[in-house]
Short mmCIF file of C-alpha atoms in Angstrom, two decimals:
data_model
loop_
_atom_site.label_atom_id
_atom_site.label_comp_id
_atom_site.label_asym_id
_atom_site.label_seq_id
_atom_site.Cartn_x
_atom_site.Cartn_y
_atom_site.Cartn_z
CA MET A 1 -14.15 100.94 21.28
CA LYS A 2 -16.27 101.37 24.39
CA ALA A 3 -14.70 100.85 27.69
CA ALA A 4 -17.16 98.12 28.74
CA LEU A 5 -15.94 95.95 25.74
CA THR A 6 -13.34 93.57 26.99
CA LYS A 7 -11.56 91.20 24.71
CA ALA A 8 -13.67 88.44 26.09
CA HIS A 9 -16.89 90.37 25.07
CA MET A 10 -15.58 91.13 21.70
CA TRP A 11 -14.75 87.44 21.19
CA LYS A 12 -18.06 86.39 22.14
CA ALA A 13 -19.74 88.87 19.61
CA ALA A 14 -17.40 87.56 16.80
CA VAL A 15 -18.21 83.98 17.60
CA ASP A 16 -21.94 84.72 17.82
CA CYS A 17 -21.81 86.93 14.68
CA ASP A 18 -23.71 89.75 16.83
CA HIS A 19 -24.66 92.60 14.46
CA LYS A 20 -25.42 94.67 17.57
CA TYR A 21 -21.55 95.25 17.89
CA ASP A 22 -21.10 96.43 14.29
CA GLY A 23 -19.39 99.78 14.26
CA GLU A 24 -18.26 99.21 17.88
CA PHE A 25 -15.21 97.31 16.90
CA PHE A 26 -13.73 95.12 14.09
CA TYR A 27 -11.53 92.05 14.39
CA ALA A 28 -8.75 90.78 12.24
CA VAL A 29 -7.39 87.29 11.58
CA LYS A 30 -3.62 87.18 11.61
CA THR A 31 -3.36 84.13 9.54
CA THR A 32 -5.59 85.43 6.66
CA GLY A 33 -4.62 89.17 6.76
CA ILE A 34 -8.38 90.03 6.81
CA PHE A 35 -10.48 92.13 9.09
CA CYS A 36 -14.36 91.79 9.60
CA ARG A 37 -17.29 93.12 11.33
CA PRO A 38 -18.51 91.34 14.37
CA SER A 39 -21.68 90.11 12.43
CA CYS A 40 -19.51 88.47 9.71
CA LYS A 41 -20.66 84.95 8.86
CA SER A 42 -17.12 83.66 7.89
CA LYS A 43 -15.75 80.78 9.59
CA THR A 44 -14.82 81.41 13.24
CA PRO A 45 -11.20 81.84 13.40
CA ASN A 46 -8.99 80.39 16.25
CA TYR A 47 -8.87 82.87 19.23
CA GLU A 48 -5.05 83.02 19.19
CA ASN A 49 -5.09 84.28 15.64
CA ILE A 50 -7.38 87.36 16.17
CA CYS A 51 -6.85 90.96 17.14
CA PHE A 52 -9.36 93.67 17.70
CA PHE A 53 -9.61 97.21 16.39
CA PRO A 54 -11.78 100.28 17.47
CA ASN A 55 -12.23 101.25 13.59
CA ALA A 56 -11.52 100.04 10.14
CA GLU A 57 -8.87 102.51 9.53
CA GLU A 58 -6.58 100.99 12.44
CA ALA A 59 -6.98 97.57 10.89
CA ARG A 60 -5.80 98.87 7.50
CA LYS A 61 -2.97 100.67 9.13
CA GLU A 62 -1.82 97.35 10.67
CA GLY A 63 -1.78 95.85 7.14
CA PHE A 64 -5.09 94.00 7.26
CA ARG A 65 -7.54 93.79 4.11
CA PRO A 66 -11.31 94.27 4.51
CA CYS A 67 -13.35 91.11 4.10
CA LYS A 68 -15.18 90.82 0.82
CA ARG A 69 -18.30 89.20 2.62
CA CYS A 70 -18.96 91.60 5.41
CA ARG A 71 -17.49 94.71 3.76
CA PRO A 72 -16.05 96.51 7.11
CA ASP A 73 -14.61 99.02 4.55
CA LEU A 74 -18.09 100.60 3.93
CA LEU A 75 -18.95 103.37 6.18
CA GLU A 76 -22.34 101.94 7.18
CA ASN A 77 -22.45 100.45 10.52
CA THR A 78 -24.66 97.53 9.34
CA TYR A 79 -24.18 96.06 5.95
CA ASP A 80 -26.19 93.04 4.58
CA PRO A 81 -23.91 91.41 2.04
CA HIS A 82 -27.04 89.53 0.87
CA LEU A 83 -28.50 92.59 -0.61
CA GLU A 84 -25.44 93.04 -2.96
CA ILE A 85 -25.70 89.37 -4.02
CA ILE A 86 -29.54 89.81 -4.79
CA GLU A 87 -28.98 92.99 -6.66
CA ASP A 88 -26.14 91.63 -8.63
CA THR A 89 -28.23 88.47 -9.58
CA LYS A 90 -31.18 90.35 -10.57
CA LYS A 91 -29.07 92.66 -12.72
CA TYR A 92 -27.38 89.93 -14.62
CA LEU A 93 -30.54 88.02 -15.23
CA GLN A 94 -32.32 91.32 -16.42
CA GLU A 95 -29.49 91.89 -18.79
CA ASN A 96 -29.14 88.37 -19.98
CA TYR A 97 -32.65 86.86 -19.71
CA ALA A 98 -32.56 85.73 -23.29
CA SER A 99 -29.39 83.62 -22.83
CA ASN A 100 -29.29 79.95 -21.68
CA ILE A 101 -28.21 80.63 -18.10
CA THR A 102 -27.46 77.77 -15.69
CA ILE A 103 -27.28 78.25 -11.77
CA ALA A 104 -23.56 77.44 -12.07
CA GLN A 105 -23.02 80.25 -14.48
CA LEU A 106 -24.97 82.80 -12.52
CA ALA A 107 -23.30 81.77 -9.09
CA MET A 108 -19.79 82.00 -10.86
CA HIS A 109 -20.72 85.45 -12.03
CA VAL A 110 -22.10 86.72 -8.56
CA GLY A 111 -19.22 84.91 -6.92
CA VAL A 112 -20.78 82.66 -4.52
CA SER A 113 -21.63 78.92 -4.45
CA GLN A 114 -24.73 77.59 -6.18
CA TYR A 115 -26.24 76.46 -3.00
CA TYR A 116 -25.61 79.82 -1.22
CA LEU A 117 -27.01 81.85 -4.18
CA SER A 118 -30.18 79.66 -4.38
CA ARG A 119 -30.82 79.68 -0.68
CA THR A 120 -30.03 83.44 -0.28
CA PHE A 121 -32.05 84.56 -3.20
CA LYS A 122 -35.03 82.59 -2.14
CA GLU A 123 -34.61 83.75 1.43
CA LYS A 124 -34.66 87.45 0.50
CA THR A 125 -37.01 87.51 -2.51
CA GLY A 126 -39.34 84.50 -2.05
CA TYR A 127 -38.30 83.05 -5.39
CA THR A 128 -35.44 80.85 -6.65
CA PRO A 129 -33.26 82.58 -9.34
CA GLN A 130 -34.75 80.32 -11.97
CA MET A 131 -38.28 81.36 -10.93
CA TYR A 132 -37.21 84.99 -11.14
CA LEU A 133 -35.69 84.51 -14.62
CA SER A 134 -38.90 82.62 -15.88
CA THR A 135 -40.98 85.61 -14.55
CA LEU A 136 -38.59 88.04 -16.47
CA ARG A 137 -38.97 86.00 -19.67
CA ILE A 138 -42.66 85.78 -19.51
CA GLN A 139 -42.98 89.56 -18.74
CA LYS A 140 -40.75 90.25 -21.86
CA ALA A 141 -42.98 87.76 -23.75
CA GLN A 142 -46.06 89.54 -22.82
CA GLU A 143 -44.57 92.76 -23.91
CA LEU A 144 -43.66 91.23 -27.32
CA LEU A 145 -47.11 89.71 -27.72
CA VAL A 146 -48.73 93.38 -27.29
CA THR A 147 -46.24 95.31 -29.29
CA THR A 148 -45.19 93.15 -32.13
CA LYS A 149 -46.73 90.93 -34.76
CA GLU A 150 -44.09 88.06 -34.21
CA ASN A 151 -45.83 84.63 -33.48
CA SER A 152 -45.69 82.89 -30.16
CA THR A 153 -42.91 80.58 -31.48
CA GLU A 154 -40.63 83.49 -32.43
CA ILE A 155 -41.24 85.06 -29.19
CA CYS A 156 -40.47 81.88 -27.30
CA PHE A 157 -37.01 81.78 -28.57
CA GLN A 158 -36.45 85.50 -28.62
CA VAL A 159 -37.04 85.69 -24.73
CA GLY A 160 -34.69 82.54 -24.00
CA TYR A 161 -36.65 79.44 -23.94
CA GLN A 162 -35.04 76.37 -25.70
CA ASN A 163 -38.50 74.88 -26.73
CA PHE A 164 -41.96 75.94 -27.29
CA SER A 165 -43.80 73.35 -24.94
CA SER A 166 -41.48 74.70 -21.97
CA PHE A 167 -42.60 78.31 -22.79
CA TYR A 168 -46.19 77.51 -23.42
CA LYS A 169 -46.30 75.62 -19.92
CA GLN A 170 -44.51 78.59 -18.13
CA PHE A 171 -46.68 81.24 -19.94
CA LYS A 172 -49.87 79.59 -18.97
CA LYS A 173 -48.75 78.84 -15.34
CA ILE A 174 -47.77 82.61 -14.80
CA CYS A 175 -50.43 84.44 -16.88
CA GLY A 176 -53.36 81.84 -16.61
CA CYS A 177 -53.96 81.64 -20.37
CA SER A 178 -52.01 80.80 -23.54
CA PRO A 179 -49.95 83.42 -25.41
CA ARG A 180 -52.48 83.53 -28.07
CA CYS A 181 -55.40 84.25 -25.73
CA PHE A 182 -53.17 86.74 -23.95
CA ARG A 183 -52.58 88.64 -27.26
CA THR A 184 -56.12 88.40 -28.21
CA GLU A 185 -57.49 89.79 -24.82
CA LYS A 186 -54.98 92.64 -24.71
CA GLY A 187 -55.74 93.46 -28.23
CA ARG A 188 -59.41 93.77 -27.41
CA LYS A 189 -58.64 95.87 -24.39
CA GLY A 190 -56.28 98.06 -26.43
CA ASN A 191 -59.01 98.87 -28.97
#
């Protein structure tokens, strides 16, 4: 802890969620038994319930657990919890694109609220989770159209669509043509 950091400075940094102080100190909340980075977006605790530590190890020695949101136990001075949420979401969707996935199931798997997942995913990627899933499904459909003899209806269900009209509409929106035209065009280019 730098000598210039008074308890008042650290309190202000924690209230402001100021990432510039990450690695300079950690704060712990006595009522929850959890310690955080200054940049943590968790609810601001009551002033009388906090204490400050120069490093994560000191907080652990006093019996505090690391926050699951800001991950003060990681060695990096800065940690973006959103990146882990985004990577977990993408991985789950890539592995389960053919399943009927709801935003509620996805949020439960990732461990955040539906609203938080949707907002964070769109903020970081430019897409909603549903848009990302649709893109994955259409990419897989394109691959199957080029590499198999299966018809569009079979491929539609294989990549996770519940009905052909939704598949057709989404395929045309993303690719600019129908599945049949896509197969024909790619077949011509492949020869």
